[in-house]
mmCIF file of C-alpha atoms in Angstrom:
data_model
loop_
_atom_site.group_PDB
_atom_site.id
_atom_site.type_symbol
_atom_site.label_atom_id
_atom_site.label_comp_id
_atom_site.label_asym_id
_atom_site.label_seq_id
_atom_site.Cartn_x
_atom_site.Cartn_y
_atom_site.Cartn_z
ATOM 1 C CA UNK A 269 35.279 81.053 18.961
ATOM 2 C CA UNK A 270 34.505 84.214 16.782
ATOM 3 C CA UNK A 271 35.174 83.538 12.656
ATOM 4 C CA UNK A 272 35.393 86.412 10.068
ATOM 5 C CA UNK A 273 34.122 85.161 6.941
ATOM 6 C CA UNK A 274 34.904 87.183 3.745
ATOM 7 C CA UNK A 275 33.362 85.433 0.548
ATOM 8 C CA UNK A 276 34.955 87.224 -2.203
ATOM 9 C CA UNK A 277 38.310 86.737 -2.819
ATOM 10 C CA UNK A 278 38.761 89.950 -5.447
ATOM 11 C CA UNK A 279 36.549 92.832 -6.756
ATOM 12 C CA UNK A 280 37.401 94.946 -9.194
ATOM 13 C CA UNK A 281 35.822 98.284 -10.154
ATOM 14 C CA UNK A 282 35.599 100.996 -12.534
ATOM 15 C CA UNK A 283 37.257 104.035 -11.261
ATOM 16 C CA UNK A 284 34.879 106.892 -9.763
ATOM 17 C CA UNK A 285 32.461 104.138 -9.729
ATOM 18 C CA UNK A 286 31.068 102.409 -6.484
ATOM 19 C CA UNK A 287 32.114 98.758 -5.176
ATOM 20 C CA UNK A 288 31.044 97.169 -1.955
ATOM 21 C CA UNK A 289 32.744 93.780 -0.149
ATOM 22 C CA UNK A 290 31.267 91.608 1.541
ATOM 23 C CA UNK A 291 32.075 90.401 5.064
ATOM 24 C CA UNK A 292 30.424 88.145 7.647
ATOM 25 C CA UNK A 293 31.175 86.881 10.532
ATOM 26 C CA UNK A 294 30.180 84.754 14.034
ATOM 27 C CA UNK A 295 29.755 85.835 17.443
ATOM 28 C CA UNK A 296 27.847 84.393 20.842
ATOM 29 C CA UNK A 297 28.580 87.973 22.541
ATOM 30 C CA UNK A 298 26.468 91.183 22.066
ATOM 31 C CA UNK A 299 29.144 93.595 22.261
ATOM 32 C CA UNK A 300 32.167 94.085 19.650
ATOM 33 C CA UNK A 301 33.504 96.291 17.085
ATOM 34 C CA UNK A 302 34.135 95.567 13.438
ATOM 35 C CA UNK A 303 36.674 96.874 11.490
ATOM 36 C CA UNK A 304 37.752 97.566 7.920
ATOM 37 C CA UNK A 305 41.680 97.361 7.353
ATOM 38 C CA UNK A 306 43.071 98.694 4.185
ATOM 39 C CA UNK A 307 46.629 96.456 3.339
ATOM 40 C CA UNK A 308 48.212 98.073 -0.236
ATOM 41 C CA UNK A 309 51.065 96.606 -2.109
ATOM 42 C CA UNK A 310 53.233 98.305 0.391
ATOM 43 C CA UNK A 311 51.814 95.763 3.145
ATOM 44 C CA UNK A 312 51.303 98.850 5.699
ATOM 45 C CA UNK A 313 47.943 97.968 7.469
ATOM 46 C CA UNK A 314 46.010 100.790 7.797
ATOM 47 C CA UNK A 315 42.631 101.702 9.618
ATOM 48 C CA UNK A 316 39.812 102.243 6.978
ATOM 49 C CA UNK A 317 36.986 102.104 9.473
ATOM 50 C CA UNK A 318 35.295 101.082 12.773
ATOM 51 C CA UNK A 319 31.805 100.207 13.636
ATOM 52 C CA UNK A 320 30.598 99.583 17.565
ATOM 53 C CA UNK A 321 27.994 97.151 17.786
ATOM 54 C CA UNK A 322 25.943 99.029 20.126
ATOM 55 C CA UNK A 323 25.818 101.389 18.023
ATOM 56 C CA UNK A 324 22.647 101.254 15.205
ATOM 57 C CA UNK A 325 24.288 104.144 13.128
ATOM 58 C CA UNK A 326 26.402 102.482 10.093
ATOM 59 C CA UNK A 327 29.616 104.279 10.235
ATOM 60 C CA UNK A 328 30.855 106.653 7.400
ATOM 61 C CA UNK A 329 34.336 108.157 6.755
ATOM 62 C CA UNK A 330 34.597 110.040 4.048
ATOM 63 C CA UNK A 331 34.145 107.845 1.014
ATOM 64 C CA UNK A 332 33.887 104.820 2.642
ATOM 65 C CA UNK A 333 30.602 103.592 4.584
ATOM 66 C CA UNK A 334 29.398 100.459 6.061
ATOM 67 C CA UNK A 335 26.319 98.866 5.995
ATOM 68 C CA UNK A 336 26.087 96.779 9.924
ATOM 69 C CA UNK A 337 23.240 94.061 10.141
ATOM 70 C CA UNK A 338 23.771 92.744 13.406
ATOM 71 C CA UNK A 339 21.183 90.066 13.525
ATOM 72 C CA UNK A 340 21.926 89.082 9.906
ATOM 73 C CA UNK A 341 25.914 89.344 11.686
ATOM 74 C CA UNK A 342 26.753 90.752 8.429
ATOM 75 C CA UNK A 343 29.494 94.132 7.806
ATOM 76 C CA UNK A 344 29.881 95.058 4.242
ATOM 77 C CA UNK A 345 32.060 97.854 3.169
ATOM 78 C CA UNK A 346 31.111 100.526 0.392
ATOM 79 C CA UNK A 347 33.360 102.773 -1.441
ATOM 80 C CA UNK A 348 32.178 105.538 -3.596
ATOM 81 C CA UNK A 349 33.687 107.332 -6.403
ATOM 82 C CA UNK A 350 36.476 104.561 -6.456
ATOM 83 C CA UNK A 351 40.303 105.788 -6.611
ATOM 84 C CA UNK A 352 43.284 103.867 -8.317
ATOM 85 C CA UNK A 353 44.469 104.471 -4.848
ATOM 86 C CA UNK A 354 41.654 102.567 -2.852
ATOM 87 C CA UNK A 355 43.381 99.189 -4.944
ATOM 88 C CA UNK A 356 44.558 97.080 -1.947
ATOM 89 C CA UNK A 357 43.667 93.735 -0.267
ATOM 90 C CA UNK A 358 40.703 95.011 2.586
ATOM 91 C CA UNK A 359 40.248 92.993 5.339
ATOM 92 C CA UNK A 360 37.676 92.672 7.997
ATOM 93 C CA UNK A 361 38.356 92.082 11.160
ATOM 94 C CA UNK A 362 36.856 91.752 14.566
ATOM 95 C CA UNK A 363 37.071 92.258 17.942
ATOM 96 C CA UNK A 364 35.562 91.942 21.400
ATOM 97 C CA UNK A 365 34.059 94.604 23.571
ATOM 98 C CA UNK A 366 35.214 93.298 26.671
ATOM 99 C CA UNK A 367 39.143 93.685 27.024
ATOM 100 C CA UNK A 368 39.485 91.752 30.545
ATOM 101 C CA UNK A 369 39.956 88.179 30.386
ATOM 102 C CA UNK A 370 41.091 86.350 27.931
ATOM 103 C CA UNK A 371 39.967 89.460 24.913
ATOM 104 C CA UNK A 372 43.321 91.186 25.396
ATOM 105 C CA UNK A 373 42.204 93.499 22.728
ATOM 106 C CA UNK A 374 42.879 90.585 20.008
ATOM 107 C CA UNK A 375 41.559 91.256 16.309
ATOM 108 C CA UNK A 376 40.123 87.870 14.578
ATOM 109 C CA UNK A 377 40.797 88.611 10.855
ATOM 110 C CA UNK A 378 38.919 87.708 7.647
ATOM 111 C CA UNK A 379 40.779 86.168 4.455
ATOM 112 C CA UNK A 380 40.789 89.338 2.490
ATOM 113 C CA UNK A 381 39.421 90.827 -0.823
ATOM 114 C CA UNK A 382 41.640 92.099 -3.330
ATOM 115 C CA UNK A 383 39.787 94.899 -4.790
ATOM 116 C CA UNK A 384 41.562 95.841 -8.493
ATOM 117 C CA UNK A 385 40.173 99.427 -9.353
ATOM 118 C CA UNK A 386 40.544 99.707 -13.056
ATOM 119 C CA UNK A 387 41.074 103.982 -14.610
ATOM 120 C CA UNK B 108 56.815 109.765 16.161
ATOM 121 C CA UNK B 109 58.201 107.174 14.371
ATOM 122 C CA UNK B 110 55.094 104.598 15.305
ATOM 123 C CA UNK B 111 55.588 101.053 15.623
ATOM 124 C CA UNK B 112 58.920 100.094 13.568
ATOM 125 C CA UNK B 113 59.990 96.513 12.885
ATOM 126 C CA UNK B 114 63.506 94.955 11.372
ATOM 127 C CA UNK B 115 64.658 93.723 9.311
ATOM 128 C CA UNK B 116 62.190 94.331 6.275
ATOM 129 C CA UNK B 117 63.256 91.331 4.892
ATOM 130 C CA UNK B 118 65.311 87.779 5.599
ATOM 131 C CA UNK B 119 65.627 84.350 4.239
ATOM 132 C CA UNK B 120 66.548 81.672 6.550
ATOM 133 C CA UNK B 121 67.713 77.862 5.840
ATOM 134 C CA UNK B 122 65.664 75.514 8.097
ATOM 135 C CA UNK B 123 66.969 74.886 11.248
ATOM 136 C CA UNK B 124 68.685 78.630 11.750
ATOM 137 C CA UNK B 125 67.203 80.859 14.492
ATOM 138 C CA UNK B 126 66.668 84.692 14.512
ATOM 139 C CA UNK B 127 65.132 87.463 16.414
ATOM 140 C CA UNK B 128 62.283 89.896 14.933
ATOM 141 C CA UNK B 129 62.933 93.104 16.324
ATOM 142 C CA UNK B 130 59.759 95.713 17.211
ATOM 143 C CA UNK B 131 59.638 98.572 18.818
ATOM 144 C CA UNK B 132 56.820 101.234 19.305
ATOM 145 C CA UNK B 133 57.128 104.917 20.769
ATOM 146 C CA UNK B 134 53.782 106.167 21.399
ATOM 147 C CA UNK B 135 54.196 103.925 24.955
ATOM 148 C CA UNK B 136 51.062 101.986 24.612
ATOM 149 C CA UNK B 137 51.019 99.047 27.346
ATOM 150 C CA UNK B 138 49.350 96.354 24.432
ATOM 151 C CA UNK B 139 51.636 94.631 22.008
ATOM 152 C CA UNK B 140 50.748 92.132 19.599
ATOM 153 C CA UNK B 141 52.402 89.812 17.194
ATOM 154 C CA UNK B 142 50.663 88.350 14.191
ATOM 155 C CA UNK B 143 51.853 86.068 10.756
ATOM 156 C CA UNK B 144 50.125 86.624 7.514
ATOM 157 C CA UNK B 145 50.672 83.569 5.244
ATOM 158 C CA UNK B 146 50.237 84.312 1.140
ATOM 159 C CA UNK B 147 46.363 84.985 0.911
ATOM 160 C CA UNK B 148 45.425 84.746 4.037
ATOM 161 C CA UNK B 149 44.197 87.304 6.629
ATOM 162 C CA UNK B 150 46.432 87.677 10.408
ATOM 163 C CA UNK B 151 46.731 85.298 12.757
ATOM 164 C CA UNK B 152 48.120 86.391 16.752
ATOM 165 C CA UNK B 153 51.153 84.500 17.562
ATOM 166 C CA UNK B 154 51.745 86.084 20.744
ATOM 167 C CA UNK B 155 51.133 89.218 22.737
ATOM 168 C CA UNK B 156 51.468 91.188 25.659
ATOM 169 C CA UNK B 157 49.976 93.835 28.103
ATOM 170 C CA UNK B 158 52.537 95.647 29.209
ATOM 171 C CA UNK B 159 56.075 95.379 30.406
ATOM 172 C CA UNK B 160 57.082 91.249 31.736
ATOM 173 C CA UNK B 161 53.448 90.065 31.038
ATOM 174 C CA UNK B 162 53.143 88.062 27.772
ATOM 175 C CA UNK B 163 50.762 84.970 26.738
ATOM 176 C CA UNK B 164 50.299 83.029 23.502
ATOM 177 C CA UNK B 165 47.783 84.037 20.625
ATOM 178 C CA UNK B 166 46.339 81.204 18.352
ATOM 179 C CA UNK B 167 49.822 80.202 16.743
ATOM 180 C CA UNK B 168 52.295 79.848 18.736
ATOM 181 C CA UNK B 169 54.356 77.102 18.564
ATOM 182 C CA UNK B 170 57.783 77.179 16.837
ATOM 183 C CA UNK B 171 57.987 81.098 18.781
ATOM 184 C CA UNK B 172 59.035 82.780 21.589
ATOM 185 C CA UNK B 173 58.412 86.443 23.143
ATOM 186 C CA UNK B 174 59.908 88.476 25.706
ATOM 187 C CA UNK B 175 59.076 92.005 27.247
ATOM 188 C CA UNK B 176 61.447 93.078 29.260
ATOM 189 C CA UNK B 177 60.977 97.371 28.416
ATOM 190 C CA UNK B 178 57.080 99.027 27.491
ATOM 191 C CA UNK B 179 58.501 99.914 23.447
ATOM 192 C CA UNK B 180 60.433 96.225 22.766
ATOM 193 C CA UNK B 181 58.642 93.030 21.635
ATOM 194 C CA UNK B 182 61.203 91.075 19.670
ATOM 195 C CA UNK B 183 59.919 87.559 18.622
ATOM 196 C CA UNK B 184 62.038 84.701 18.157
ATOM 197 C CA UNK B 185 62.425 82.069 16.192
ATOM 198 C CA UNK B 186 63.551 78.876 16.579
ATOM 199 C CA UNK B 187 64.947 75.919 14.100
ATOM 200 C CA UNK B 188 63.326 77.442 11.565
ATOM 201 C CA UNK B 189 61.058 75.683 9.205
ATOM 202 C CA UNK B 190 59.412 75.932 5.930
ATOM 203 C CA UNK B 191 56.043 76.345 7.880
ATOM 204 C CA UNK B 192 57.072 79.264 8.848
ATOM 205 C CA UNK B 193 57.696 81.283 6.076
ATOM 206 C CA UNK B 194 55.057 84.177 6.071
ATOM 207 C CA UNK B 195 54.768 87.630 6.468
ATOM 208 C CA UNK B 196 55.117 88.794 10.334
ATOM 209 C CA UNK B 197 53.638 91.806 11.573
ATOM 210 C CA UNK B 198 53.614 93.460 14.933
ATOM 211 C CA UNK B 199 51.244 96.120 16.553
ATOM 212 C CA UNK B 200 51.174 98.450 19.687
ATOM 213 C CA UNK B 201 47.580 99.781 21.238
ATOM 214 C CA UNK B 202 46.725 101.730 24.397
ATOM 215 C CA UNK B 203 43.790 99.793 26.179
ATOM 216 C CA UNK B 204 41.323 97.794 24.695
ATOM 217 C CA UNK B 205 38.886 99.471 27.090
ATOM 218 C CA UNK B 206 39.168 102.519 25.486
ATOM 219 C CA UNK B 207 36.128 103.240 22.976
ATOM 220 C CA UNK B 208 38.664 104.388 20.129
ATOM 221 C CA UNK B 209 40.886 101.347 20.591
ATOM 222 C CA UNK B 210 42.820 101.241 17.451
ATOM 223 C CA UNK B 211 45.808 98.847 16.965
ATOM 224 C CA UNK B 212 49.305 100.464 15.143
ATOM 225 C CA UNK B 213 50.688 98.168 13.033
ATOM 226 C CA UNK B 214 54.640 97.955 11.792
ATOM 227 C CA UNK B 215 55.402 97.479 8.440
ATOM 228 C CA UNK B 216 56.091 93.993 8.221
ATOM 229 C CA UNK B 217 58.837 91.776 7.706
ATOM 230 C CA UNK B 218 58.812 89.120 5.185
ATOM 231 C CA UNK B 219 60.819 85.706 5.804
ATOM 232 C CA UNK B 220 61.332 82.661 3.916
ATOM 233 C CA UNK B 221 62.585 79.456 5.344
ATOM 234 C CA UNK B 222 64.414 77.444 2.244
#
């Protein structure tokens, strides 16, 4: 079964400063995607980023990157010039690549980081 | 486009009762999920299904029940409530998992205590 291992349970950051959480996780297949979920105090979950393991390129959106080590199974999140809007509990989450079966498109979440982001 | 839209936002329950958590998407994506976030903790499926009549249990599913009988409604029910199963309950629509820009839409949440 797949696990999504996040280590640190809260962050916190200087605003317009840079901050990067942690996320691991454990896989037998060789195709998935990786996501970044962004949950604020309003408990909406929202999309922060996606990463295709086939893909070598470390996804970027804006300020928010990832660094992808696929052999190390490792999926960290940056975020530059930090807003007091980026504070929120992030969560990483995966999924598999092949959606027949018993996949169904199901997301295996981490625990969370609550990132603080102090002005 | 209202999204995926769930009610009620909040409820409290004594143990034993039984209710219904409504859902309903309009973007007419076949996928529908249902997941429970407990205090500090990331989501965990409870149940979902792949399009209208077709349904299956996720990791967590006892104490639950799901039906699906139209492509936007996925109400989950609860029954004889218990303490266990106070949490946070979210549930999300997607198109295909096949597609490369899979992305699941997730409601707002409600939160319910059993006391």
């Amino acid at each position: 079964a797949q696990t999504v291992t996040q280590s640190q349970p809260e962050m916190s950051v200087q605003e317009a400063e840079t901050v990067t959480l942690s996320c691991t996780y454990d896989t037998s297949e060789s195709d998935y995607y990786l996501f970044w979920y962004k949950q604020p105090p309003s408990r909406q979950m929202i999309l922060v980023i996606r990463q295709e393991a086939y893909k070598q390129q470390n996804a970027t959106e804006n300020r928010f990157s990832v660094n992808f080590q696929k052999a190390a199974k490792s999926f960290s999140l940056k975020i530059s010039d930090s807003q007091l809007g980026d504070a929120a509990m992030y969560f990483c989450a995966y999924r598999m690549a092949n959606a027949g079966g018993t996949s169904y498109g199901k997301l295996t979440f981490g625990q969370g980081t609550i990132l603080t982001v102090h002005p | 486009n209202a999204g995926v839209t769930q009610t009620p936002k909040f409820r409290i329950l004594k143990i034993g009762q039984s209710m219904t958590l409504q859902c309903t998407q309009d973007m007419n994506h076949n996928y529908m999920y249902w997941y429970r976030q407990d205090p500090g903790m990331g989501l965990k499926l409870i149940y979902y299904s792949v399009g209208a009549g077709i349904t299956d249990k996720g990791e967590v599913p006892n104490g639950y029940n799901v039906s699906r009988s139209t492509t936007e409604d996925f109400p989950l029910r609860l029954e004889l409530a218990a303490p266990s199963q106070t949490s946070v309950y979210f549930c999300a629509s997607s198109y295909s998992p096949a597609l490369a820009d899979y992305e699941q839409y997730f409601g707002p949440g409600t939160r319910l205590t059993v006391t």
